[in-house]
mmCIF file of C-alpha atoms in Angstrom:
data_model
loop_
_atom_site.group_PDB
_atom_site.id
_atom_site.type_symbol
_atom_site.label_atom_id
_atom_site.label_comp_id
_atom_site.label_asym_id
_atom_site.label_seq_id
_atom_site.Cartn_x
_atom_site.Cartn_y
_atom_site.Cartn_z
ATOM 1 C CA UNK A 488 -4.471 -7.978 6.756
ATOM 2 C CA UNK A 489 -4.555 -5.056 9.099
ATOM 3 C CA UNK A 490 -1.752 -6.636 11.116
ATOM 4 C CA UNK A 491 0.461 -4.368 13.055
ATOM 5 C CA UNK A 492 2.977 -4.034 15.822
ATOM 6 C CA UNK A 493 4.913 -1.312 17.613
ATOM 7 C CA UNK A 494 8.552 -1.464 18.674
ATOM 8 C CA UNK A 495 11.079 1.071 19.858
ATOM 9 C CA UNK A 496 14.325 0.697 17.952
ATOM 10 C CA UNK A 497 17.808 0.963 19.390
ATOM 11 C CA UNK A 498 17.847 4.479 17.884
ATOM 12 C CA UNK A 499 14.940 5.514 20.158
ATOM 13 C CA UNK A 500 12.544 5.865 17.215
ATOM 14 C CA UNK A 501 9.138 4.183 16.983
ATOM 15 C CA UNK A 502 8.716 1.453 14.345
ATOM 16 C CA UNK A 503 5.172 0.607 13.225
ATOM 17 C CA UNK A 504 4.175 -2.339 11.026
ATOM 18 C CA UNK A 505 1.036 -2.069 8.891
ATOM 19 C CA UNK A 506 -0.613 -4.790 6.809
ATOM 20 C CA UNK A 507 -1.741 -4.350 3.212
ATOM 21 C CA UNK A 508 -5.429 -4.116 4.206
ATOM 22 C CA UNK A 509 -6.518 -6.420 1.390
ATOM 23 C CA UNK A 510 -8.249 -9.783 1.138
ATOM 24 C CA UNK A 511 -6.601 -12.784 2.759
ATOM 25 C CA UNK A 512 -8.010 -15.378 0.350
ATOM 26 C CA UNK A 513 -7.666 -14.037 -3.205
ATOM 27 C CA UNK A 514 -5.280 -11.899 -5.254
ATOM 28 C CA UNK A 515 -6.736 -8.491 -4.435
ATOM 29 C CA UNK A 516 -5.867 -5.725 -6.942
ATOM 30 C CA UNK A 517 -5.498 -3.251 -4.061
ATOM 31 C CA UNK A 518 -2.342 -5.149 -3.060
ATOM 32 C CA UNK A 519 -0.279 -2.997 -5.437
ATOM 33 C CA UNK A 520 -0.411 -0.177 -2.875
ATOM 34 C CA UNK A 521 2.347 -1.952 -0.920
ATOM 35 C CA UNK A 522 4.760 -0.668 -3.615
ATOM 36 C CA UNK A 523 3.527 2.944 -3.409
ATOM 37 C CA UNK A 524 5.633 4.959 -0.933
ATOM 38 C CA UNK A 525 2.788 7.479 -0.633
ATOM 39 C CA UNK A 526 0.517 4.754 0.797
ATOM 40 C CA UNK A 527 0.914 3.396 4.326
ATOM 41 C CA UNK A 528 -0.368 -0.078 3.376
ATOM 42 C CA UNK A 529 2.121 -2.949 3.671
ATOM 43 C CA UNK A 530 4.872 -0.911 5.281
ATOM 44 C CA UNK A 531 7.213 -0.544 8.205
ATOM 45 C CA UNK A 532 7.140 3.052 9.367
ATOM 46 C CA UNK A 533 9.886 4.773 11.344
ATOM 47 C CA UNK A 534 8.611 7.832 13.146
ATOM 48 C CA UNK A 535 9.438 10.323 15.860
ATOM 49 C CA UNK A 536 7.622 8.980 18.950
ATOM 50 C CA UNK A 537 6.889 12.500 20.220
ATOM 51 C CA UNK A 538 5.416 14.038 17.061
ATOM 52 C CA UNK A 539 4.404 11.115 14.827
ATOM 53 C CA UNK A 540 6.337 12.735 11.970
ATOM 54 C CA UNK A 541 8.681 10.902 9.651
ATOM 55 C CA UNK A 542 12.408 11.392 10.062
ATOM 56 C CA UNK A 543 14.775 13.316 7.795
ATOM 57 C CA UNK A 544 17.089 10.293 7.452
ATOM 58 C CA UNK A 545 14.320 7.868 6.419
ATOM 59 C CA UNK A 546 15.048 6.307 3.009
ATOM 60 C CA UNK A 547 12.277 7.950 0.950
ATOM 61 C CA UNK A 548 12.686 11.505 2.253
ATOM 62 C CA UNK A 549 13.772 13.930 -0.430
ATOM 63 C CA UNK A 550 14.564 17.646 -0.129
ATOM 64 C CA UNK A 551 11.386 19.655 0.364
ATOM 65 C CA UNK A 552 9.273 16.675 1.536
ATOM 66 C CA UNK A 553 7.002 17.453 4.497
ATOM 67 C CA UNK A 554 7.948 15.159 7.393
ATOM 68 C CA UNK A 555 4.215 14.698 8.095
ATOM 69 C CA UNK A 556 3.717 13.059 4.674
ATOM 70 C CA UNK A 557 3.249 9.306 4.316
ATOM 71 C CA UNK A 558 6.426 9.027 2.209
ATOM 72 C CA UNK A 559 8.531 10.573 4.990
ATOM 73 C CA UNK A 560 7.378 7.884 7.434
ATOM 74 C CA UNK A 561 8.100 4.830 5.235
ATOM 75 C CA UNK A 562 11.141 2.800 6.277
ATOM 76 C CA UNK A 563 10.477 -0.510 4.441
ATOM 77 C CA UNK A 564 7.789 -1.628 1.996
ATOM 78 C CA UNK A 565 6.275 -4.548 0.110
ATOM 79 C CA UNK A 566 4.771 -6.418 3.070
ATOM 80 C CA UNK A 567 1.560 -8.432 3.235
ATOM 81 C CA UNK A 568 0.693 -8.720 6.908
ATOM 82 C CA UNK A 569 3.599 -7.950 9.246
ATOM 83 C CA UNK A 570 2.065 -9.040 12.538
ATOM 84 C CA UNK A 571 5.085 -8.710 14.848
ATOM 85 C CA UNK A 572 8.620 -7.389 14.844
ATOM 86 C CA UNK A 573 11.617 -6.940 17.084
ATOM 87 C CA UNK A 574 15.295 -6.067 17.162
ATOM 88 C CA UNK A 575 18.211 -8.396 17.849
ATOM 89 C CA UNK A 576 21.196 -7.433 20.010
ATOM 90 C CA UNK A 577 22.977 -6.018 16.933
ATOM 91 C CA UNK A 578 20.037 -3.697 16.193
ATOM 92 C CA UNK A 579 18.737 -5.645 13.162
ATOM 93 C CA UNK A 580 14.987 -5.476 12.644
ATOM 94 C CA UNK A 581 13.161 -8.791 12.147
ATOM 95 C CA UNK A 582 9.563 -8.933 10.922
ATOM 96 C CA UNK A 583 7.195 -11.895 11.091
ATOM 97 C CA UNK A 584 4.728 -11.910 8.233
ATOM 98 C CA UNK A 585 1.746 -13.975 7.134
ATOM 99 C CA UNK A 586 2.483 -16.175 4.150
ATOM 100 C CA UNK A 587 0.035 -17.507 1.565
ATOM 101 C CA UNK A 588 -1.880 -20.547 2.940
ATOM 102 C CA UNK A 589 0.922 -22.807 4.167
ATOM 103 C CA UNK A 590 3.770 -20.893 5.794
ATOM 104 C CA UNK A 591 4.851 -17.724 7.547
ATOM 105 C CA UNK A 592 7.915 -15.591 6.792
ATOM 106 C CA UNK A 593 10.636 -13.915 8.765
ATOM 107 C CA UNK A 594 12.004 -10.870 6.978
ATOM 108 C CA UNK A 595 14.977 -8.672 7.753
ATOM 109 C CA UNK A 596 16.442 -5.811 5.788
ATOM 110 C CA UNK A 597 17.844 -2.330 6.036
ATOM 111 C CA UNK A 598 16.380 1.086 5.306
ATOM 112 C CA UNK A 599 14.405 1.078 2.065
ATOM 113 C CA UNK A 600 14.145 -2.728 1.874
ATOM 114 C CA UNK A 601 11.410 -3.938 -0.482
ATOM 115 C CA UNK A 602 10.009 -7.349 0.443
ATOM 116 C CA UNK A 603 7.996 -7.791 -2.752
#
């Protein structure tokens, strides 16, 4: 579950998908890190393509947060293995994600979306 993809958004920013990094065949206790905005596991990141820093308008940035912190880079969270992503003509982000044994998912949501 180290899945990942890169895509430039219509806003010119770089979007990066990162898998949860846990086991694919059992309920791994490390999976809880997908809910921790200070962890990069199981996230969609939105970063400045020139510096690699997070962006001040990302959903988990608070006053005083260093834009180089993990939290500043997180755009969406709660993903298992987002292996590809892309934008439609309206600028909506769609993520393909590995399901559990029998199906795959297509997820879409706005800034701060939590996919579980």
